[in-house]
Amino acid sequence: MPKLARDAPYVQIIEHYRRLIAAGKLRDGDMLPSGREIAGQFGVSVATAAKVATGLQALGLVTPRPGAGTVVTAPRPPGDRAQGGPVLITLAARGPVLPGAGSTVTEAGITDAPGPVAAQLGTGPAEQVVCRRQVLARDGVTAAVLTSWFPAGLAQSVPALLETGVLDGEIPGFRPAWGEDWLSARPPTSAEAREFAIKRGSPVLVAHTRTFDNDDRVIEYAELVSRADTRVEYRYEYKPDLA
């Protein structure tokens, strides 16, 4: 029986299957084990096992098929190396620069990993991580907030992560290979409602990103929270890994 070493067992089981899919051991079209099979394999309740398929579906890795089960729908990402640094996100505009738009890094340092972030990075909940918080404003009003977390060990090889300047272009020492994104919408927290100057009933868009190295280790987890009326663009550039 696989051993679950950290809290939130269903998160660890999701990570187990994500790695199997990333390694090609579960391929597009393969069936995910049933909830009862997962419960028996990992020694968890059926209710906990049910969260696994839901979580994998949220990551875009599986799709439920009524009467058949849950099927893997995501092949392994191509082995290309991303050119550039951590997630680069800009406010979309018709022109090259929108008057009043700007980006400021309000936090760049080492802190204890929150539980959900530790689960996404695959670290222990008490371990330290690099945290960067970037605020994107338009006409003096916060339009989006990007918070990125990195394993603390990257601070030595990528010292720019601890600098308060906006990271733009290729970052020396940071070598991403592939990434995955998933999107959701939810009501804002009280703090977000104040920062975005919106009502509590107005939704916010949350974009989650995980970036991996060539060994399929998570080297960045990012959450972008934006106003519903703000269009946000991601940009990725890829090049073959010639190393």
PDB file of C-alpha atoms in Angstrom:
ATOM      1  CA  MET A   1       0.000   0.000   0.000  1.00  0.00           C
ATOM      2  CA  PRO A   2       1.507   3.402  -0.973  1.00  0.00           C
ATOM      3  CA  LYS A   3       2.338   5.529   2.057  1.00  0.00           C
ATOM      4  CA  LEU A   4       0.835   9.004   2.357  1.00  0.00           C
ATOM      5  CA  ALA A   5       3.389  11.070   4.240  1.00  0.00           C
ATOM      6  CA  ARG A   6       1.620  14.433   4.490  1.00  0.00           C
ATOM      7  CA  ASP A   7      -1.750  15.957   5.343  1.00  0.00           C
ATOM      8  CA  ALA A   8      -4.710  16.087   2.946  1.00  0.00           C
ATOM      9  CA  PRO A   9      -4.472  12.497   1.639  1.00  0.00           C
ATOM     10  CA  TYR A  10      -6.625  13.182  -1.420  1.00  0.00           C
ATOM     11  CA  VAL A  11      -4.186  15.896  -2.559  1.00  0.00           C
ATOM     12  CA  GLN A  12      -1.302  13.438  -2.292  1.00  0.00           C
ATOM     13  CA  ILE A  13      -3.261  10.818  -4.244  1.00  0.00           C
ATOM     14  CA  ILE A  14      -4.039  13.383  -6.934  1.00  0.00           C
ATOM     15  CA  GLU A  15      -0.317  14.121  -7.162  1.00  0.00           C
ATOM     16  CA  HIS A  16       0.408  10.376  -7.397  1.00  0.00           C
ATOM     17  CA  TYR A  17      -1.844  10.004 -10.444  1.00  0.00           C
ATOM     18  CA  ARG A  18      -0.686  13.280 -11.968  1.00  0.00           C
ATOM     19  CA  ARG A  19       2.857  11.949 -11.936  1.00  0.00           C
ATOM     20  CA  LEU A  20       1.762   8.652 -13.492  1.00  0.00           C
ATOM     21  CA  ILE A  21       0.061  10.583 -16.286  1.00  0.00           C
ATOM     22  CA  ALA A  22       3.065  12.910 -16.721  1.00  0.00           C
ATOM     23  CA  ALA A  23       5.406   9.899 -16.935  1.00  0.00           C
ATOM     24  CA  GLY A  24       3.214   8.207 -19.533  1.00  0.00           C
ATOM     25  CA  LYS A  25       2.330   5.293 -17.239  1.00  0.00           C
ATOM     26  CA  LEU A  26      -1.309   6.305 -17.554  1.00  0.00           C
ATOM     27  CA  ARG A  27      -1.996   7.355 -21.118  1.00  0.00           C
ATOM     28  CA  ASP A  28      -4.747   9.131 -22.971  1.00  0.00           C
ATOM     29  CA  GLY A  29      -7.729   6.764 -23.031  1.00  0.00           C
ATOM     30  CA  ASP A  30      -6.709   4.675 -20.005  1.00  0.00           C
ATOM     31  CA  MET A  31      -9.252   4.251 -17.238  1.00  0.00           C
ATOM     32  CA  LEU A  32      -8.646   5.738 -13.805  1.00  0.00           C
ATOM     33  CA  PRO A  33      -9.204   3.205 -10.995  1.00  0.00           C
ATOM     34  CA  SER A  34     -12.656   3.388  -9.429  1.00  0.00           C
ATOM     35  CA  GLY A  35     -13.258   5.181  -6.148  1.00  0.00           C
ATOM     36  CA  ARG A  36     -13.436   1.875  -4.274  1.00  0.00           C
ATOM     37  CA  GLU A  37     -10.184   0.694  -5.863  1.00  0.00           C
ATOM     38  CA  ILE A  38      -8.437   3.936  -4.901  1.00  0.00           C
ATOM     39  CA  ALA A  39      -9.843   3.709  -1.374  1.00  0.00           C
ATOM     40  CA  GLY A  40      -8.547   0.160  -0.992  1.00  0.00           C
ATOM     41  CA  GLN A  41      -5.145   0.906  -2.507  1.00  0.00           C
ATOM     42  CA  PHE A  42      -4.418   3.949  -0.342  1.00  0.00           C
ATOM     43  CA  GLY A  43      -6.371   3.008   2.774  1.00  0.00           C
ATOM     44  CA  VAL A  44      -8.703   6.018   2.666  1.00  0.00           C
ATOM     45  CA  SER A  45     -12.483   6.374   2.743  1.00  0.00           C
ATOM     46  CA  VAL A  46     -14.570   6.182  -0.416  1.00  0.00           C
ATOM     47  CA  ALA A  47     -15.577   9.821   0.159  1.00  0.00           C
ATOM     48  CA  THR A  48     -11.907  10.843   0.179  1.00  0.00           C
ATOM     49  CA  ALA A  49     -11.224   8.745  -2.926  1.00  0.00           C
ATOM     50  CA  ALA A  50     -14.104  10.475  -4.724  1.00  0.00           C
ATOM     51  CA  LYS A  51     -12.252  13.788  -4.370  1.00  0.00           C
ATOM     52  CA  VAL A  52      -9.369  12.377  -6.419  1.00  0.00           C
ATOM     53  CA  ALA A  53     -11.307  12.106  -9.687  1.00  0.00           C
ATOM     54  CA  THR A  54     -12.820  15.543  -9.078  1.00  0.00           C
ATOM     55  CA  GLY A  55      -9.373  17.053  -8.497  1.00  0.00           C
ATOM     56  CA  LEU A  56      -7.863  15.391 -11.558  1.00  0.00           C
ATOM     57  CA  GLN A  57     -10.816  16.595 -13.611  1.00  0.00           C
ATOM     58  CA  ALA A  58     -10.201  20.155 -12.380  1.00  0.00           C
ATOM     59  CA  LEU A  59      -6.607  19.801 -13.626  1.00  0.00           C
ATOM     60  CA  GLY A  60      -7.906  18.742 -17.039  1.00  0.00           C
ATOM     61  CA  LEU A  61      -6.319  15.289 -16.761  1.00  0.00           C
ATOM     62  CA  VAL A  62      -9.414  13.064 -16.731  1.00  0.00           C
ATOM     63  CA  THR A  63     -13.015  13.103 -17.956  1.00  0.00           C
ATOM     64  CA  PRO A  64     -15.965  11.212 -16.430  1.00  0.00           C
ATOM     65  CA  ARG A  65     -17.872   8.912 -18.786  1.00  0.00           C
ATOM     66  CA  PRO A  66     -21.318   7.953 -17.491  1.00  0.00           C
ATOM     67  CA  GLY A  67     -21.665   4.210 -17.169  1.00  0.00           C
ATOM     68  CA  ALA A  68     -17.991   3.598 -17.947  1.00  0.00           C
ATOM     69  CA  GLY A  69     -15.925   5.378 -15.295  1.00  0.00           C
ATOM     70  CA  THR A  70     -13.266   8.066 -15.488  1.00  0.00           C
ATOM     71  CA  VAL A  71     -10.897   8.161 -18.450  1.00  0.00           C
ATOM     72  CA  VAL A  72      -7.507   9.833 -18.782  1.00  0.00           C
ATOM     73  CA  THR A  73      -7.734  12.603 -21.379  1.00  0.00           C
ATOM     74  CA  ALA A  74      -4.348  14.302 -21.126  1.00  0.00           C
ATOM     75  CA  PRO A  75      -1.243  12.904 -22.848  1.00  0.00           C
ATOM     76  CA  ARG A  76       2.192  13.774 -21.483  1.00  0.00           C
ATOM     77  CA  PRO A  77       3.223  17.350 -22.393  1.00  0.00           C
ATOM     78  CA  PRO A  78       5.929  17.664 -25.032  1.00  0.00           C
ATOM     79  CA  GLY A  79       9.520  17.660 -23.802  1.00  0.00           C
ATOM     80  CA  ASP A  80      10.235  21.254 -24.766  1.00  0.00           C
ATOM     81  CA  ARG A  81      11.907  23.739 -22.506  1.00  0.00           C
ATOM     82  CA  ALA A  82      10.119  27.010 -21.949  1.00  0.00           C
ATOM     83  CA  GLN A  83      12.078  30.096 -22.848  1.00  0.00           C
ATOM     84  CA  GLY A  84      11.716  32.804 -20.255  1.00  0.00           C
ATOM     85  CA  GLY A  85      11.199  33.217 -16.560  1.00  0.00           C
ATOM     86  CA  PRO A  86       8.332  32.636 -14.166  1.00  0.00           C
ATOM     87  CA  VAL A  87       4.792  33.183 -15.355  1.00  0.00           C
ATOM     88  CA  LEU A  88       4.587  36.411 -17.344  1.00  0.00           C
ATOM     89  CA  ILE A  89       1.129  37.916 -17.211  1.00  0.00           C
ATOM     90  CA  THR A  90       0.097  41.261 -18.650  1.00  0.00           C
ATOM     91  CA  LEU A  91      -3.146  43.199 -18.772  1.00  0.00           C
ATOM     92  CA  ALA A  92      -4.476  42.963 -22.291  1.00  0.00           C
ATOM     93  CA  ALA A  93      -5.050  46.173 -24.228  1.00  0.00           C
ATOM     94  CA  ARG A  94      -5.637  47.190 -27.812  1.00  0.00           C
ATOM     95  CA  GLY A  95      -2.554  49.352 -27.772  1.00  0.00           C
ATOM     96  CA  PRO A  96       0.954  48.483 -26.586  1.00  0.00           C
ATOM     97  CA  VAL A  97       0.504  50.363 -23.291  1.00  0.00           C
ATOM     98  CA  LEU A  98      -2.678  51.402 -21.568  1.00  0.00           C
ATOM     99  CA  PRO A  99      -2.502  54.784 -19.807  1.00  0.00           C
ATOM    100  CA  GLY A 100      -2.525  54.296 -16.074  1.00  0.00           C
ATOM    101  CA  ALA A 101      -1.542  50.607 -16.196  1.00  0.00           C
ATOM    102  CA  GLY A 102       1.391  49.426 -14.135  1.00  0.00           C
ATOM    103  CA  SER A 103       2.850  46.463 -12.310  1.00  0.00           C
ATOM    104  CA  THR A 104       4.508  46.471  -8.891  1.00  0.00           C
ATOM    105  CA  VAL A 105       6.137  43.669  -6.901  1.00  0.00           C
ATOM    106  CA  THR A 106       4.922  44.217  -3.344  1.00  0.00           C
ATOM    107  CA  GLU A 107       6.564  41.172  -1.788  1.00  0.00           C
ATOM    108  CA  ALA A 108       9.625  39.047  -2.543  1.00  0.00           C
ATOM    109  CA  GLY A 109      11.031  36.910   0.247  1.00  0.00           C
ATOM    110  CA  ILE A 110      11.130  33.582   2.044  1.00  0.00           C
ATOM    111  CA  THR A 111       8.173  32.507   4.157  1.00  0.00           C
ATOM    112  CA  ASP A 112       6.492  29.388   5.541  1.00  0.00           C
ATOM    113  CA  ALA A 113       4.461  27.540   2.947  1.00  0.00           C
ATOM    114  CA  PRO A 114       0.676  27.660   3.455  1.00  0.00           C
ATOM    115  CA  GLY A 115      -0.825  24.177   3.476  1.00  0.00           C
ATOM    116  CA  PRO A 116      -2.470  24.309   0.007  1.00  0.00           C
ATOM    117  CA  VAL A 117       0.703  25.797  -1.518  1.00  0.00           C
ATOM    118  CA  ALA A 118       2.878  23.108   0.084  1.00  0.00           C
ATOM    119  CA  ALA A 119       0.602  20.467  -1.441  1.00  0.00           C
ATOM    120  CA  GLN A 120       0.934  22.002  -4.922  1.00  0.00           C
ATOM    121  CA  LEU A 121       4.734  22.310  -4.648  1.00  0.00           C
ATOM    122  CA  GLY A 122       5.082  18.853  -3.112  1.00  0.00           C
ATOM    123  CA  THR A 123       6.845  20.171  -0.013  1.00  0.00           C
ATOM    124  CA  GLY A 124       6.115  19.699   3.666  1.00  0.00           C
ATOM    125  CA  PRO A 125       3.572  22.141   5.170  1.00  0.00           C
ATOM    126  CA  ALA A 126       6.195  23.532   7.561  1.00  0.00           C
ATOM    127  CA  GLU A 127       8.877  24.060   4.900  1.00  0.00           C
ATOM    128  CA  GLN A 128       9.884  27.484   3.671  1.00  0.00           C
ATOM    129  CA  VAL A 129       9.273  28.769   0.159  1.00  0.00           C
ATOM    130  CA  VAL A 130      10.013  31.864  -1.883  1.00  0.00           C
ATOM    131  CA  CYS A 131       6.912  34.031  -2.235  1.00  0.00           C
ATOM    132  CA  ARG A 132       6.496  36.816  -4.791  1.00  0.00           C
ATOM    133  CA  ARG A 133       3.405  39.021  -4.932  1.00  0.00           C
ATOM    134  CA  GLN A 134       2.820  41.250  -7.929  1.00  0.00           C
ATOM    135  CA  VAL A 135      -0.002  43.767  -8.220  1.00  0.00           C
ATOM    136  CA  LEU A 136      -1.225  44.887 -11.630  1.00  0.00           C
ATOM    137  CA  ALA A 137      -3.130  48.173 -11.521  1.00  0.00           C
ATOM    138  CA  ARG A 138      -5.065  50.194 -14.040  1.00  0.00           C
ATOM    139  CA  ASP A 139      -5.929  53.848 -13.487  1.00  0.00           C
ATOM    140  CA  GLY A 140      -4.971  53.539  -9.853  1.00  0.00           C
ATOM    141  CA  VAL A 141      -7.288  50.548  -9.199  1.00  0.00           C
ATOM    142  CA  THR A 142      -6.005  47.008  -8.618  1.00  0.00           C
ATOM    143  CA  ALA A 143      -7.057  44.842 -11.567  1.00  0.00           C
ATOM    144  CA  ALA A 144      -5.147  41.626 -10.792  1.00  0.00           C
ATOM    145  CA  VAL A 145      -2.839  40.143  -8.170  1.00  0.00           C
ATOM    146  CA  LEU A 146      -0.317  37.453  -9.044  1.00  0.00           C
ATOM    147  CA  THR A 147       1.223  35.449  -6.195  1.00  0.00           C
ATOM    148  CA  SER A 148       3.938  32.931  -7.039  1.00  0.00           C
ATOM    149  CA  TRP A 149       5.648  30.412  -4.767  1.00  0.00           C
ATOM    150  CA  PHE A 150       8.902  28.574  -5.451  1.00  0.00           C
ATOM    151  CA  PRO A 151      10.907  25.951  -3.520  1.00  0.00           C
ATOM    152  CA  ALA A 152      13.247  27.821  -1.158  1.00  0.00           C
ATOM    153  CA  GLY A 153      16.277  26.070  -2.666  1.00  0.00           C
ATOM    154  CA  LEU A 154      15.783  28.016  -5.904  1.00  0.00           C
ATOM    155  CA  ALA A 155      16.716  31.227  -4.121  1.00  0.00           C
ATOM    156  CA  GLN A 156      20.390  30.246  -4.314  1.00  0.00           C
ATOM    157  CA  SER A 157      20.434  29.364  -8.011  1.00  0.00           C
ATOM    158  CA  VAL A 158      17.915  32.059  -9.006  1.00  0.00           C
ATOM    159  CA  PRO A 159      18.622  35.054  -6.726  1.00  0.00           C
ATOM    160  CA  ALA A 160      16.408  37.277  -8.884  1.00  0.00           C
ATOM    161  CA  LEU A 161      13.409  35.640  -7.201  1.00  0.00           C
ATOM    162  CA  LEU A 162      14.202  37.619  -4.051  1.00  0.00           C
ATOM    163  CA  GLU A 163      14.456  40.939  -5.886  1.00  0.00           C
ATOM    164  CA  THR A 164      11.525  43.338  -5.934  1.00  0.00           C
ATOM    165  CA  GLY A 165      11.825  44.158  -9.608  1.00  0.00           C
ATOM    166  CA  VAL A 166       9.320  42.745 -12.114  1.00  0.00           C
ATOM    167  CA  LEU A 167      10.761  39.593 -13.689  1.00  0.00           C
ATOM    168  CA  ASP A 168      10.668  39.929 -17.442  1.00  0.00           C
ATOM    169  CA  GLY A 169      12.375  37.775 -20.048  1.00  0.00           C
ATOM    170  CA  GLU A 170      14.673  34.817 -19.464  1.00  0.00           C
ATOM    171  CA  ILE A 171      15.799  34.486 -15.825  1.00  0.00           C
ATOM    172  CA  PRO A 172      19.295  32.987 -15.316  1.00  0.00           C
ATOM    173  CA  GLY A 173      19.099  29.677 -13.466  1.00  0.00           C
ATOM    174  CA  PHE A 174      15.349  29.192 -13.912  1.00  0.00           C
ATOM    175  CA  ARG A 175      14.762  26.294 -16.332  1.00  0.00           C
ATOM    176  CA  PRO A 176      11.085  25.394 -16.766  1.00  0.00           C
ATOM    177  CA  ALA A 177      10.196  22.470 -19.045  1.00  0.00           C
ATOM    178  CA  TRP A 178       6.411  22.466 -19.115  1.00  0.00           C
ATOM    179  CA  GLY A 179       3.412  23.769 -17.235  1.00  0.00           C
ATOM    180  CA  GLU A 180      -0.272  23.316 -16.584  1.00  0.00           C
ATOM    181  CA  ASP A 181      -3.067  25.806 -15.869  1.00  0.00           C
ATOM    182  CA  TRP A 182      -6.582  25.548 -14.530  1.00  0.00           C
ATOM    183  CA  LEU A 183      -9.178  28.267 -14.094  1.00  0.00           C
ATOM    184  CA  SER A 184     -12.038  28.851 -11.688  1.00  0.00           C
ATOM    185  CA  ALA A 185     -14.314  31.642 -10.493  1.00  0.00           C
ATOM    186  CA  ARG A 186     -15.429  32.366  -6.943  1.00  0.00           C
ATOM    187  CA  PRO A 187     -16.703  35.177  -4.726  1.00  0.00           C
ATOM    188  CA  PRO A 188     -13.923  37.472  -3.483  1.00  0.00           C
ATOM    189  CA  THR A 189     -12.658  37.412   0.060  1.00  0.00           C
ATOM    190  CA  SER A 190     -13.233  40.535   2.156  1.00  0.00           C
ATOM    191  CA  ALA A 191      -9.616  41.588   1.566  1.00  0.00           C
ATOM    192  CA  GLU A 192      -9.922  41.050  -2.202  1.00  0.00           C
ATOM    193  CA  ALA A 193     -13.174  43.001  -2.357  1.00  0.00           C
ATOM    194  CA  ARG A 194     -11.446  45.949  -0.684  1.00  0.00           C
ATOM    195  CA  GLU A 195      -8.318  45.707  -2.842  1.00  0.00           C
ATOM    196  CA  PHE A 196     -10.237  45.407  -6.125  1.00  0.00           C
ATOM    197  CA  ALA A 197     -12.875  47.945  -5.036  1.00  0.00           C
ATOM    198  CA  ILE A 198     -15.711  45.548  -5.899  1.00  0.00           C
ATOM    199  CA  LYS A 199     -18.801  44.288  -4.100  1.00  0.00           C
ATOM    200  CA  ARG A 200     -18.689  40.991  -2.217  1.00  0.00           C
ATOM    201  CA  GLY A 201     -21.168  39.506  -4.701  1.00  0.00           C
ATOM    202  CA  SER A 202     -18.965  40.242  -7.723  1.00  0.00           C
ATOM    203  CA  PRO A 203     -16.944  37.194  -8.859  1.00  0.00           C
ATOM    204  CA  VAL A 204     -13.194  37.060  -9.327  1.00  0.00           C
ATOM    205  CA  LEU A 205     -11.303  34.885 -11.780  1.00  0.00           C
ATOM    206  CA  VAL A 206      -8.615  32.635 -10.322  1.00  0.00           C
ATOM    207  CA  ALA A 207      -5.983  31.184 -12.649  1.00  0.00           C
ATOM    208  CA  HIS A 208      -3.694  28.532 -11.173  1.00  0.00           C
ATOM    209  CA  THR A 209      -0.373  27.608 -12.772  1.00  0.00           C
ATOM    210  CA  ARG A 210       2.169  24.914 -11.979  1.00  0.00           C
ATOM    211  CA  THR A 211       5.542  24.920 -13.728  1.00  0.00           C
ATOM    212  CA  PHE A 212       7.769  21.842 -13.869  1.00  0.00           C
ATOM    213  CA  ASP A 213      11.417  21.146 -14.654  1.00  0.00           C
ATOM    214  CA  ASN A 214      12.723  18.368 -16.904  1.00  0.00           C
ATOM    215  CA  ASP A 215      12.480  15.902 -13.997  1.00  0.00           C
ATOM    216  CA  ASP A 216       8.771  16.706 -13.558  1.00  0.00           C
ATOM    217  CA  ARG A 217       9.406  18.507 -10.264  1.00  0.00           C
ATOM    218  CA  VAL A 218       7.255  21.534  -9.487  1.00  0.00           C
ATOM    219  CA  ILE A 219       9.417  24.656  -9.503  1.00  0.00           C
ATOM    220  CA  GLU A 220       6.635  27.254  -9.392  1.00  0.00           C
ATOM    221  CA  TYR A 221       3.023  27.405  -8.265  1.00  0.00           C
ATOM    222  CA  ALA A 222       1.177  30.621  -9.042  1.00  0.00           C
ATOM    223  CA  GLU A 223      -2.288  32.011  -8.408  1.00  0.00           C
ATOM    224  CA  LEU A 224      -3.605  34.967 -10.365  1.00  0.00           C
ATOM    225  CA  VAL A 225      -6.728  36.617  -8.964  1.00  0.00           C
ATOM    226  CA  SER A 226      -8.360  39.254 -11.157  1.00  0.00           C
ATOM    227  CA  ARG A 227     -11.528  41.295 -11.398  1.00  0.00           C
ATOM    228  CA  ALA A 228     -14.157  39.695 -13.618  1.00  0.00           C
ATOM    229  CA  ASP A 229     -14.097  42.714 -15.949  1.00  0.00           C
ATOM    230  CA  THR A 230     -10.346  42.492 -16.514  1.00  0.00           C
ATOM    231  CA  ARG A 231      -8.942  40.650 -19.486  1.00  0.00           C
ATOM    232  CA  VAL A 232      -5.601  39.032 -18.679  1.00  0.00           C
ATOM    233  CA  GLU A 233      -3.170  37.496 -21.158  1.00  0.00           C
ATOM    234  CA  TYR A 234      -0.680  34.707 -20.574  1.00  0.00           C
ATOM    235  CA  ARG A 235       2.292  34.354 -22.883  1.00  0.00           C
ATOM    236  CA  TYR A 236       4.392  31.224 -23.250  1.00  0.00           C
ATOM    237  CA  GLU A 237       7.306  30.691 -25.615  1.00  0.00           C
ATOM    238  CA  TYR A 238       8.835  27.274 -26.162  1.00  0.00           C
ATOM    239  CA  LYS A 239      11.997  26.027 -27.762  1.00  0.00           C
ATOM    240  CA  PRO A 240      13.442  22.511 -28.159  1.00  0.00           C
ATOM    241  CA  ASP A 241      15.612  21.290 -25.294  1.00  0.00           C
ATOM    242  CA  LEU A 242      19.012  20.958 -26.908  1.00  0.00           C
ATOM    243  CA  ALA A 243      20.852  20.126 -23.685  1.00  0.00           C
TER     244      ALA A 243
END
